[in-house]
Short mmCIF file of C-alpha atoms in Angstrom, two decimals:
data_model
loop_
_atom_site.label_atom_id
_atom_site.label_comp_id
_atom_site.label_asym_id
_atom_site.label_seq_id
_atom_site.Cartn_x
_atom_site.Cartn_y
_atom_site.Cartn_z
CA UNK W 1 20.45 28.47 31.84
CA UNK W 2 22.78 26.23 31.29
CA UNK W 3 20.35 23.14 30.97
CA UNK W 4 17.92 25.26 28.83
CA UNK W 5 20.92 26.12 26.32
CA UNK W 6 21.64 21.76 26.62
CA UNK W 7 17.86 21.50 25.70
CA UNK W 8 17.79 24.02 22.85
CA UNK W 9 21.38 22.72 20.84
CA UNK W 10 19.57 19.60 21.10
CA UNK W 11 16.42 20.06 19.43
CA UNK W 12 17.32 22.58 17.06
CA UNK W 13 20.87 23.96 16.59
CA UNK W 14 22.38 20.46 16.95
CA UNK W 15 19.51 18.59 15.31
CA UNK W 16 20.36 14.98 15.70
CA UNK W 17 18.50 14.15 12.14
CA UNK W 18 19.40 17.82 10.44
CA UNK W 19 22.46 18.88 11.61
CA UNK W 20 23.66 15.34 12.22
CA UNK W 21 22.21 13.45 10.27
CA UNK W 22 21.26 10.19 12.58
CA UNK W 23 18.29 8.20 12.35
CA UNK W 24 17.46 8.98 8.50
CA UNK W 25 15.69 5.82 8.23
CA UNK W 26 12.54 6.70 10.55
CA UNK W 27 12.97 10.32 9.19
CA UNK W 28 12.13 9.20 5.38
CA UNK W 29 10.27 6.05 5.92
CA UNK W 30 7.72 7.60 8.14
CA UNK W 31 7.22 10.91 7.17
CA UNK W 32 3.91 10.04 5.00
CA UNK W 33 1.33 11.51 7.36
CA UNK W 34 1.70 14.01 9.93
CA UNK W 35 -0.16 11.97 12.63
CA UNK W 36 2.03 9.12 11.97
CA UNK W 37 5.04 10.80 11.85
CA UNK W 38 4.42 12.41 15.47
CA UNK W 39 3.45 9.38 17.06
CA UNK W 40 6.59 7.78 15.71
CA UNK W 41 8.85 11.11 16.84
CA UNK W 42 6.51 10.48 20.54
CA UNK W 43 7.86 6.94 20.80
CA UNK W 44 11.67 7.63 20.04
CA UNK W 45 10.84 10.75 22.45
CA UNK W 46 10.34 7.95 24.93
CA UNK W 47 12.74 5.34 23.90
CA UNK W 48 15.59 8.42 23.95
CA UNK W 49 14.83 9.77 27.49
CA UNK W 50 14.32 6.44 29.03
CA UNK W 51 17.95 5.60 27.05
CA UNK W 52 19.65 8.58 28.70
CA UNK W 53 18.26 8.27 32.47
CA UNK W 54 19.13 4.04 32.30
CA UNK W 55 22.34 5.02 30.05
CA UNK W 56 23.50 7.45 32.71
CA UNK W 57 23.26 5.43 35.13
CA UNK W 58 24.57 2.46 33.77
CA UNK W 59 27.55 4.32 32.84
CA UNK W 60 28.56 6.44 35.55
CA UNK W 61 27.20 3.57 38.80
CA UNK W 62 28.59 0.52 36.92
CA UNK W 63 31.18 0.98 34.22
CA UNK W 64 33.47 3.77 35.31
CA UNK W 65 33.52 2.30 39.09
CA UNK W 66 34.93 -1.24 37.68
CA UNK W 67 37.13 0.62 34.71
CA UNK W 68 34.22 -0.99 32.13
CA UNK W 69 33.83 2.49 29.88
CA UNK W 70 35.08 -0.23 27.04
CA UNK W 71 31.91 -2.07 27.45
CA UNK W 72 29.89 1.39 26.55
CA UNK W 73 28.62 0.46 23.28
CA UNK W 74 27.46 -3.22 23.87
CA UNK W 75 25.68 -2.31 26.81
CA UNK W 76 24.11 0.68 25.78
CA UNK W 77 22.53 -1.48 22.77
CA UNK W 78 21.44 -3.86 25.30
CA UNK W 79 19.31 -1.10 26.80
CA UNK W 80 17.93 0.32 23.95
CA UNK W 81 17.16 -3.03 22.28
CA UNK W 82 14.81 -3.68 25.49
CA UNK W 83 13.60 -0.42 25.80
CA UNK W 84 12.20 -0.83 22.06
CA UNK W 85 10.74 -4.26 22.77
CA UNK W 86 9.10 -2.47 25.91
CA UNK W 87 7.63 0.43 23.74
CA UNK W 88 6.30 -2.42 20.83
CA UNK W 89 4.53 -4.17 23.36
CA UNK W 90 3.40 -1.02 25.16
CA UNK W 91 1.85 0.03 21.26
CA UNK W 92 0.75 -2.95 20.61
CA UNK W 93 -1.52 -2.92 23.39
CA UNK W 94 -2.59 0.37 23.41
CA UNK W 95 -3.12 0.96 19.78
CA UNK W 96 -3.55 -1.63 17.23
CA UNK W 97 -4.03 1.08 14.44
CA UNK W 98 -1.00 2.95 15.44
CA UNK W 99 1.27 -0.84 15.66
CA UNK W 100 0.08 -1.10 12.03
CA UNK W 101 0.69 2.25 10.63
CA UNK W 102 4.62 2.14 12.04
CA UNK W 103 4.95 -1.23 10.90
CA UNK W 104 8.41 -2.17 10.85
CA UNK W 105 10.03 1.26 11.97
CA UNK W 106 9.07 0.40 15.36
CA UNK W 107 11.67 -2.48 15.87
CA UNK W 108 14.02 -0.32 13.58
CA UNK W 109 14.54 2.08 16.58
CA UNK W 110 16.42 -0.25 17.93
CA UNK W 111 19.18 -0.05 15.21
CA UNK W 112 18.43 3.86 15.30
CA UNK W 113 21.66 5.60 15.69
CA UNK W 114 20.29 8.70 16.86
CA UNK W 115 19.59 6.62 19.95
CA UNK W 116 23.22 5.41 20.83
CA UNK W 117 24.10 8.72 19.38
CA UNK W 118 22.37 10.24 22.32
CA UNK W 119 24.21 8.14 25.09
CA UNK W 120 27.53 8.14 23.34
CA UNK W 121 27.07 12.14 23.43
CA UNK W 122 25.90 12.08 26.82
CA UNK W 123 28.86 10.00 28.57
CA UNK W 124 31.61 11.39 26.04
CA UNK W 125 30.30 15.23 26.86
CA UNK W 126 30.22 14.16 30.57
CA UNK W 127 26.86 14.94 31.67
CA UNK W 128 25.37 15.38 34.60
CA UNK W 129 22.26 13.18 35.63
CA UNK W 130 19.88 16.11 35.06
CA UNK W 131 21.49 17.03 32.03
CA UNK W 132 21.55 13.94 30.16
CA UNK W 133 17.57 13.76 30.90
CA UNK W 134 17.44 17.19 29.19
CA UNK W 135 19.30 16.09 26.49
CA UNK W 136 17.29 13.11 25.68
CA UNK W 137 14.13 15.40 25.31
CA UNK W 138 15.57 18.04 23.70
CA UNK W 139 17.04 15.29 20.86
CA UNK W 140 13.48 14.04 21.36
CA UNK W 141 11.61 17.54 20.78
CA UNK W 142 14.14 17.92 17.86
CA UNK W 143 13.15 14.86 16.26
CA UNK W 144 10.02 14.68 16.30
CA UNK W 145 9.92 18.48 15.13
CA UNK W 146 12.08 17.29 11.87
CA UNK W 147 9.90 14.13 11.53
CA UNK W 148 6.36 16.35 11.29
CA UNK W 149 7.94 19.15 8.93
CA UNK W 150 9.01 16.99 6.80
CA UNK W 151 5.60 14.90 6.55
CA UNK W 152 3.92 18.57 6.64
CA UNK W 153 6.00 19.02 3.63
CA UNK W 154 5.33 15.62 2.13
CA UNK W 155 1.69 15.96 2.58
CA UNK W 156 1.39 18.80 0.30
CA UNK W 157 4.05 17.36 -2.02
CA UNK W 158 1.32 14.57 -2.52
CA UNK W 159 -0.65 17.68 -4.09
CA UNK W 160 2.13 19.02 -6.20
CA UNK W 161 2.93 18.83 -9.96
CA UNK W 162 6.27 16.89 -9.45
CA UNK W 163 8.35 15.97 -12.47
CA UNK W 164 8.33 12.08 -13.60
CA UNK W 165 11.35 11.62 -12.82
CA UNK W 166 11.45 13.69 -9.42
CA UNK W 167 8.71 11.62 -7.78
CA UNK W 168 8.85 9.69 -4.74
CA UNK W 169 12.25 9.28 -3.10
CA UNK W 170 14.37 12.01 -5.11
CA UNK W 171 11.67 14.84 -4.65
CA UNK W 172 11.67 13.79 -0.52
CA UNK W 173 15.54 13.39 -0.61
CA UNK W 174 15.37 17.22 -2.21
CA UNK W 175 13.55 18.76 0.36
CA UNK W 176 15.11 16.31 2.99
CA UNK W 177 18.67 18.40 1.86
CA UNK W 178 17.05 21.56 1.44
CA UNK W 179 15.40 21.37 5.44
CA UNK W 180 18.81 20.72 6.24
CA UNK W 181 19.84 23.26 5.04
CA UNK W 182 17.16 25.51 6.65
CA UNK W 183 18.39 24.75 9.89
CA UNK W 184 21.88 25.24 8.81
CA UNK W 185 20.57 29.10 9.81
CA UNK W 186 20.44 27.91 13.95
CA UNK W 187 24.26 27.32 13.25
CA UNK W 188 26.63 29.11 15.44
CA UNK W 189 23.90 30.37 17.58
CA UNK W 190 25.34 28.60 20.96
CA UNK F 1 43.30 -8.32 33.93
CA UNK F 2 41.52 -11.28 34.49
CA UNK F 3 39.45 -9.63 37.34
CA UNK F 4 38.50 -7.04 34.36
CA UNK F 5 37.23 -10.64 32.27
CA UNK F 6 35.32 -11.65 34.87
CA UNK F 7 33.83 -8.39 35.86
CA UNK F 8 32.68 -7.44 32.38
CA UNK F 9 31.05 -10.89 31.68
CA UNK F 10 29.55 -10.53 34.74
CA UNK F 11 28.20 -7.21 34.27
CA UNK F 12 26.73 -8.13 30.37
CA UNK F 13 25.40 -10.94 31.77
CA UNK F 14 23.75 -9.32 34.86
CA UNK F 15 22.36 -6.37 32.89
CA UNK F 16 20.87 -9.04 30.09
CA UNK F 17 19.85 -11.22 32.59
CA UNK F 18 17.82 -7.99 34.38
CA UNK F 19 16.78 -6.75 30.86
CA UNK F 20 15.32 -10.08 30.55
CA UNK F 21 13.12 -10.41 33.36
CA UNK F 22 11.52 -7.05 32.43
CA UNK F 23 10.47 -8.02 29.69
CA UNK F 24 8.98 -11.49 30.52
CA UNK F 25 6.94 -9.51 33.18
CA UNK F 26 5.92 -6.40 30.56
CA UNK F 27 5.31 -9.31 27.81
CA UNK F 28 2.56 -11.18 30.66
CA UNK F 29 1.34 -7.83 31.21
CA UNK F 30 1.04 -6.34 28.13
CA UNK F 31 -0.19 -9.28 26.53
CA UNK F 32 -2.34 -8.80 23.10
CA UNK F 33 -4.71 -11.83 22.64
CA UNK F 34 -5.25 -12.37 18.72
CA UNK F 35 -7.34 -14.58 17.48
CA UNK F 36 -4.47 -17.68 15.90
CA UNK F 37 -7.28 -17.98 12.55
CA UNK F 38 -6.57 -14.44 11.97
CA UNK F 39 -3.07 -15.22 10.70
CA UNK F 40 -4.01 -18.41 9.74
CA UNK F 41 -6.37 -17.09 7.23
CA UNK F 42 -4.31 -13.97 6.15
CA UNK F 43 -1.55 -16.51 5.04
CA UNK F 44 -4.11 -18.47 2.78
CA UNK F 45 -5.57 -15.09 1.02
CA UNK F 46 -3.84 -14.03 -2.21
CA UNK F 47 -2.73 -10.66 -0.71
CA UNK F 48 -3.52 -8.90 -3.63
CA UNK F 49 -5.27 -6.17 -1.68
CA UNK F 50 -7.24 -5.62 -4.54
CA UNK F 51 -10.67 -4.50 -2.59
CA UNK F 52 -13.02 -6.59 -4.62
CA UNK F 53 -14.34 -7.97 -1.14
CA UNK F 54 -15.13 -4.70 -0.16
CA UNK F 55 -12.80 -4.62 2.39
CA UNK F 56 -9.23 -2.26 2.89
CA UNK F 57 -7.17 -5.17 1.93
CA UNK F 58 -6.49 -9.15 2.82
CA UNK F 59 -5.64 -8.37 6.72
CA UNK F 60 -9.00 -6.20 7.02
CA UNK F 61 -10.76 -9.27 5.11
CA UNK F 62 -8.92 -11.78 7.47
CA UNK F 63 -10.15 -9.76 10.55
CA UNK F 64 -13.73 -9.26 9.56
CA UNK F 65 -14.32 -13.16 8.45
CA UNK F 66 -12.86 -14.56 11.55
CA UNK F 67 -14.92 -12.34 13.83
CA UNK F 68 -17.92 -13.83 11.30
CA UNK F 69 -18.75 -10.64 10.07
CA UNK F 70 -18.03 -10.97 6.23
CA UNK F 71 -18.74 -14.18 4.52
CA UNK F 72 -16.08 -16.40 3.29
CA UNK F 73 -16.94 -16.25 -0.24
CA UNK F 74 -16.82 -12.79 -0.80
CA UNK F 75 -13.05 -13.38 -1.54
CA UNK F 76 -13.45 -14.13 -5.78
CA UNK F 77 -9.81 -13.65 -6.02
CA UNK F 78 -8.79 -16.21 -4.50
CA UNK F 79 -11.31 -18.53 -6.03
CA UNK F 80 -13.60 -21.54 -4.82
CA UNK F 81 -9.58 -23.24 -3.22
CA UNK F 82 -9.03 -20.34 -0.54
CA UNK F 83 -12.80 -20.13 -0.09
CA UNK F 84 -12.78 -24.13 1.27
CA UNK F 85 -9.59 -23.32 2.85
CA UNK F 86 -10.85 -20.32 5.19
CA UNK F 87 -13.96 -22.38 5.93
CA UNK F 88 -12.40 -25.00 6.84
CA UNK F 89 -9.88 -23.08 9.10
CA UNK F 90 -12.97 -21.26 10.43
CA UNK F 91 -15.54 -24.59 10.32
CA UNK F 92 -17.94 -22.76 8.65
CA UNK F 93 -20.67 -24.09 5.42
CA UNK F 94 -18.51 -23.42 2.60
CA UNK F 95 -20.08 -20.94 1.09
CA UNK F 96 -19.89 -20.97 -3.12
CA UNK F 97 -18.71 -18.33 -5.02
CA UNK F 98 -19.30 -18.21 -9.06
CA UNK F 99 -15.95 -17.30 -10.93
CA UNK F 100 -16.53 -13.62 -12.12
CA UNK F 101 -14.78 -12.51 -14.70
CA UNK F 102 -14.27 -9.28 -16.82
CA UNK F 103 -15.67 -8.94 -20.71
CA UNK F 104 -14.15 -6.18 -22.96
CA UNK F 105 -17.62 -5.12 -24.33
CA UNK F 106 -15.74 -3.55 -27.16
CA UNK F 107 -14.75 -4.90 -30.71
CA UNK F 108 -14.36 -1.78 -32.66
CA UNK F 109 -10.06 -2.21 -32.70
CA UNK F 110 -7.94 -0.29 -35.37
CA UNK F 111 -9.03 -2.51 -38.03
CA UNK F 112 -13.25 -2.03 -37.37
CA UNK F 113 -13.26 1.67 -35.97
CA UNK F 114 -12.90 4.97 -37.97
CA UNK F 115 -10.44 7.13 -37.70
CA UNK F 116 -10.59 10.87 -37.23
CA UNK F 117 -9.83 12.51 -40.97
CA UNK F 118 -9.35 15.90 -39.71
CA UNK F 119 -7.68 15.56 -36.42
CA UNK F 120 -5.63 13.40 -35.48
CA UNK F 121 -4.67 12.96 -31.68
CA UNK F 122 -0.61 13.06 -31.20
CA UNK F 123 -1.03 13.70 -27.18
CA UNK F 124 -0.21 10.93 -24.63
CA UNK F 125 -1.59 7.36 -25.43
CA UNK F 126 -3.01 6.81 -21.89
CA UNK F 127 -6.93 6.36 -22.11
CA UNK F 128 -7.71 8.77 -19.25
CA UNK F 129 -5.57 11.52 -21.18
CA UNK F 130 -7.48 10.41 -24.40
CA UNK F 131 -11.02 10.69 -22.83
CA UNK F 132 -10.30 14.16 -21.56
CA UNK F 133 -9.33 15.95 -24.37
CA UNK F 134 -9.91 15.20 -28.15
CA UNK F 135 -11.20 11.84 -26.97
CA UNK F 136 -8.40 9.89 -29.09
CA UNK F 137 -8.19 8.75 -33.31
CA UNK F 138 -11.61 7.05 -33.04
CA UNK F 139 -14.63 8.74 -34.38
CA UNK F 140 -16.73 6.33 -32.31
CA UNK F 141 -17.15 8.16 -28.34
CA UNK F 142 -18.10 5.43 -26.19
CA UNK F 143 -15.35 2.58 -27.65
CA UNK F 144 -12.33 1.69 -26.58
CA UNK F 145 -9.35 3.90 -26.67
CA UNK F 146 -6.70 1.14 -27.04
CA UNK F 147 -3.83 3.02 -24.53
CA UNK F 148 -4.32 -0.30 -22.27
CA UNK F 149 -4.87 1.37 -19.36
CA UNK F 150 -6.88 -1.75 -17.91
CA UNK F 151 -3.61 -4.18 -18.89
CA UNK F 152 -1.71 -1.56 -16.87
CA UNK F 153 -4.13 -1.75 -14.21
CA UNK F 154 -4.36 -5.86 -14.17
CA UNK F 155 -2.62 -7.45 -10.98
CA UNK F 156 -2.62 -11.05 -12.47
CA UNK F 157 -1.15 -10.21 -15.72
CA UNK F 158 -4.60 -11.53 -17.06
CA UNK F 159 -4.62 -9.33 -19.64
CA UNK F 160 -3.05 -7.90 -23.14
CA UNK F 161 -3.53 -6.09 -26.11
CA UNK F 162 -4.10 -7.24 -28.89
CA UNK F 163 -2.74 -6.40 -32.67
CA UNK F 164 -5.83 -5.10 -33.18
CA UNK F 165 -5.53 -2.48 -30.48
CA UNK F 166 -8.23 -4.39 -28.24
CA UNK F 167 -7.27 -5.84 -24.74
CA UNK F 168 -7.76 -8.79 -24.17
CA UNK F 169 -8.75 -10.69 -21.23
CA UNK F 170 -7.39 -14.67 -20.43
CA UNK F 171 -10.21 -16.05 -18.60
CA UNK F 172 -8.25 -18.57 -16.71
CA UNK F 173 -6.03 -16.15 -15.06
CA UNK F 174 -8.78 -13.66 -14.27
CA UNK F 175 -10.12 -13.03 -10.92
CA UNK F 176 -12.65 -10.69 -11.48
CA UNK F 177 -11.45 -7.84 -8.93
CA UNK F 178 -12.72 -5.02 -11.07
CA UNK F 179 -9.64 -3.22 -11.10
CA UNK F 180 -9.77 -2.85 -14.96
CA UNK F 181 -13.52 -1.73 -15.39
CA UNK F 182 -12.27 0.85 -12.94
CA UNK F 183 -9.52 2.04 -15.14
CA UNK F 184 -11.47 2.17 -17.98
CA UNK F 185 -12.63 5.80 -18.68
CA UNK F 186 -14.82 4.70 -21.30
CA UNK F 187 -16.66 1.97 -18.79
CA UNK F 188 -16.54 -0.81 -21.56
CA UNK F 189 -15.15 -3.26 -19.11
CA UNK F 190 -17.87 -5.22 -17.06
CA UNK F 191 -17.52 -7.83 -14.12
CA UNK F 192 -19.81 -10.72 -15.66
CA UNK F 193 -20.01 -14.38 -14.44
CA UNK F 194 -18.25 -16.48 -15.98
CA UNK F 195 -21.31 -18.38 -17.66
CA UNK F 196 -23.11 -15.88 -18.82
CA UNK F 197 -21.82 -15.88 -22.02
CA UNK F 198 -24.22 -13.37 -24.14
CA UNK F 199 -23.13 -10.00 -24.79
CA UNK F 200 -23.50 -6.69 -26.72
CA UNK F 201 -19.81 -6.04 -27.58
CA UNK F 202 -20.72 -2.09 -28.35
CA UNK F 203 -21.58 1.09 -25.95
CA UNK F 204 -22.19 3.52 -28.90
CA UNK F 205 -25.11 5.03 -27.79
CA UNK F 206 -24.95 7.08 -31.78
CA UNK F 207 -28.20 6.93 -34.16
CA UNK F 208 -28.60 4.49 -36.59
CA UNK F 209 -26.69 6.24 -39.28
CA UNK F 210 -23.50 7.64 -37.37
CA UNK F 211 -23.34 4.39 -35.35
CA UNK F 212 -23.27 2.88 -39.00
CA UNK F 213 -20.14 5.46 -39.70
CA UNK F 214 -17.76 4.90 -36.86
CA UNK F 215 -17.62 1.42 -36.62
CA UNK F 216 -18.02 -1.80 -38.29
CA UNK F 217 -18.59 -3.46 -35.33
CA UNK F 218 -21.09 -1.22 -33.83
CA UNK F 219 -24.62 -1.88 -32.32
CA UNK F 220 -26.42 0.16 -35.16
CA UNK F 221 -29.88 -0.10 -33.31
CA UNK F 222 -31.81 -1.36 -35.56
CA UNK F 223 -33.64 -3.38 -32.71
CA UNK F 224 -34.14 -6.95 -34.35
CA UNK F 225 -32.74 -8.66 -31.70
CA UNK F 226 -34.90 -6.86 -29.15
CA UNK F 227 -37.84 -7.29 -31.16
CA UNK F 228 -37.44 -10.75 -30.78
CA UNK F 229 -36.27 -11.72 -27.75
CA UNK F 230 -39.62 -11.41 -25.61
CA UNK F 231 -37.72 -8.78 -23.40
CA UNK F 232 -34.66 -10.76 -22.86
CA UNK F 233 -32.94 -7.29 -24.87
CA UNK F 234 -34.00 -4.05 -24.58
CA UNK F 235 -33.18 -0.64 -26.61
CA UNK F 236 -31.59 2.11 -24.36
CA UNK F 237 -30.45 5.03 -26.15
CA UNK F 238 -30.00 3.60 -29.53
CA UNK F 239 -28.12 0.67 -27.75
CA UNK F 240 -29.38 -2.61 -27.28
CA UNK F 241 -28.81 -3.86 -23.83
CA UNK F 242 -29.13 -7.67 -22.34
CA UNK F 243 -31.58 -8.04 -19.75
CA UNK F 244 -29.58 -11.30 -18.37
CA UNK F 245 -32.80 -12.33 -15.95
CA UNK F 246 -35.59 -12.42 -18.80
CA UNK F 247 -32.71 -13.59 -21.34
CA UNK F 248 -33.92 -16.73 -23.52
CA UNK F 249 -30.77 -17.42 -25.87
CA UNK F 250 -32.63 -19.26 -28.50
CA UNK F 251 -35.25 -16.36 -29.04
CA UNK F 252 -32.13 -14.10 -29.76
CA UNK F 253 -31.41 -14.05 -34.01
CA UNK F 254 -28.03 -13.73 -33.68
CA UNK F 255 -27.19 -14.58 -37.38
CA UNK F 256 -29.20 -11.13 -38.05
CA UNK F 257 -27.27 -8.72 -36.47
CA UNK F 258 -25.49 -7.54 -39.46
CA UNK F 259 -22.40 -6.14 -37.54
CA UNK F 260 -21.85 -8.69 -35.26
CA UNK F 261 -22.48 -6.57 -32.16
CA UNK F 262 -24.42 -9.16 -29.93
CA UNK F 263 -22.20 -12.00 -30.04
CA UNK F 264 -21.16 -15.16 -27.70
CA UNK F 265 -17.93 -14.13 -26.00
CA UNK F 266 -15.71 -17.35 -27.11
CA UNK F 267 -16.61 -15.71 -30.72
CA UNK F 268 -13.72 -13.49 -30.16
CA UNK F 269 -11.26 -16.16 -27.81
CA UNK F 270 -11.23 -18.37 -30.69
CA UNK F 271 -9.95 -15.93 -33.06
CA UNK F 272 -7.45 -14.46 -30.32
CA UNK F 273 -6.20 -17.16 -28.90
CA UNK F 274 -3.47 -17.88 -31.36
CA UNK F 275 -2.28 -14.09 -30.72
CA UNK F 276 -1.52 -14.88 -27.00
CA UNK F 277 1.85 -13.76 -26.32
CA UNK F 278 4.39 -16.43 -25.15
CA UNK F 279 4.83 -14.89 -22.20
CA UNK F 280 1.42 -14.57 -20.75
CA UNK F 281 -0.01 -17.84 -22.01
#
């Protein structure tokens, strides 16, 4: 129960791009086209679990043993800076198309701060190993769910009779605000 | 304290040192091998990615000519320089392209055109707008509109309009991508080699008499050029049209076509070319 209640704050009560409002950049950048938009909400999926097992582990095996909790930060950007490169290669391989259509996002999760958002929550909230796993999806789940309604959104905004002066960023900042605000309504639920 | 130093600079170093490693080993595994003349050719394009090669833009082009699948000349953007350039990069026959360029086939401005007595358009000055409803001031319905949608729509700042309400095309700076006889709603913009010099500067496809009414500068169709010219022009709709491969210039009696309609194209550049702004000449 208590790991299912972890997984649902995550993804939808605690949002990490609604509710907290990390990792904007991906979240307006790459919410064009649904299909993009979830592949790029797959590979932070990825990059965040793989942050919070390695995280975990690096922070409760190595740092608090030798008294190094001050080193949290550095390392933690160490990890996710190589996880990232890992992932770009991993695309790049797999899918040229896909490389392409992420274009310079893809690096940019490195300098994500839902990321180190994730393991800074995860070692400050003291989780446990299993926990911290659960967390990473759930943040995962969460952001790729905020990443594909808002390009759901966008798409048929591409369709809509927007004002002149309302087009492009404002209109998507708009709806960006009022989404937010939508999920405003999981508030207080856990 | 200093145990804590050590420690931490140890750790870092361990973890980047670790980091590291994996990555050499997932970069030899995961290895992509691109062809080097891809970039190599991408960087010499004009990046425009205008599509006049046919292709989704200058990376698709640099893809498709490396793996030999698109000739080199099919770039007219970038003109006969890049065109050595990727064959040489490539080691391929040069192939030649001839400079294309686009002709306003138009002259009925402000001054030549009539206007509409009875109503008179007040909506947007866009040409697409224009062609949709009302279809603009101009009683003429195949001429231009003059709301410079094709200057809008020109990446190389290779065009303007005039004072007489006319765009304009500098020939040097044109590339001949198309993207203005796209914009035009009214089709009077054609892609034309740059030596082929002959033109009908009208699309009025009116008879004799209305032709006669809405523009000065209109082809009235009174067919003495066609008559002449052993089939180099034909009549098409009460519009005579150059047929450039049976074309004989010196059967064509220019100095009879009362309006002026079939015309050399440096006709007009000679006239114009004093009205270039400073800062597109």
């Amino acid at each position: 129960m208590e790991l299912f209640l972890i997984f649902i704050s995550a993804a939808l009560v605690n949002n990490f791009v609604l509710a907290y409002f990390l990792g904007i950049c991906p979240f307006i950048g790459v919410s064009n086209k649904i299909s993009s938009a979830f592949s790029m909400g797959l590979a932070t999926t990825f990059v965040m679990t793989i942050t919070a097992i390695v995280s975990w582990l690096l922070f409760n095996l190595i740092l608090v043993p030798y008294n190094l909790e001050f080193l949290q930060i550095p390392s933690f950007i160490l990890v996710i800076a190589s996880l990232v490169q890992f992932v770009e290669m991993f695309i790049k391989k797999v899918s040229q198309p896909l490389y392409r259509a992420l274009g310079i996002f893809l690096p940019l999760i490195t300098t994500n701060c839902a990321i180190l958002g994730l393991a800074l929550f995860a070692s400050m909230r003291e989780y446990t190993f299993i926990e911290s796993i659960i967390f990473g999806v759930g943040a995962g789940v969460g952001f790729i769910l905020a990443l594909v309604l808002m390009a759901g959104i966008r798409e048929e905004l591409e369709l809509a009779d927007v004002p002149k002066a309302f087009q492009g960023a404002p209109i998507t900042l708009i709806v960006a605000g009022i989404l937010a605000l939508a999920f405003m309504g999981f508030a207080g639920m856990i | 304290m200093v145990l804590t130093f050590i420690v931490a600079i140890v750790t870092m170093g361990g973890l980047g040192f670790i980091f590291a490693s994996a990555l050499a080993v997932a970069d030899k595994k995961l290895k992509v091998v691109e062809d080097l003349r891809i970039a190599e050719v991408n960087e010499i394009l004009p990046n425009a990615n205008c599509g006049a090669c046919g292709n989704a833009g200058c990376y698709d082009f640099a893809v498709k000519v490396v793996q030999g699948k698109v000739d080199p000349s099919k770039c007219t953007v970038g003109g006969q320089d890049v065109i050595d350039e990727v064959s040489r990069i490539l080691g391929v026959e040069a192939g030649s392209s001839t400079k294309m360029v686009a002709r306003v086939l138009c002259r009925g401005g402000n001054a030549e055109a009539a206007q509409k007595e009875n109503a008179a358009y007040y909506g947007p000055q866009s040409c697409s707008v224009q062609a949709l409803v009302g279809g603009g001031d101009k009683l003429c319905f195949d001429g231009c509109l003059g709301g410079g949608e094709c200057v809008d729509a020109c990446q190389f700042n290779a065009m303007y309009m005039n004072d007489n309400g006319l765009p304009v095309v500098i020939e040097e700076l044109c590339t001949g991508c198309g993207l203005c006889a796209k914009a035009c709603p009214r089709n009077i913009i054609e892609i034309h080699p740059v030596d082929r010099t002959l033109f009908v500067f009208c699309k009025n496809h009116d008879d004799p008499k209305t032709s006669k009414k809405v523009c000065k500068a209109a082809c009235i169709a009174c067919g003495i050029c066609a008559r002449k010219s052993d089939g180099g022009v034909v009549m098409l709709d009460n519009l005579a049209v150059i047929n450039y491969s049976k074309l004989d210039i010196s059967k064509i009696p220019l100095d009879k076509c009362s309006t002026k309609a079939i015309d050399f194209v440096h006709a007009d550049v000679q006239i114009t070319e004093e009205k270039i702004p400073a800062e597109v000449s």
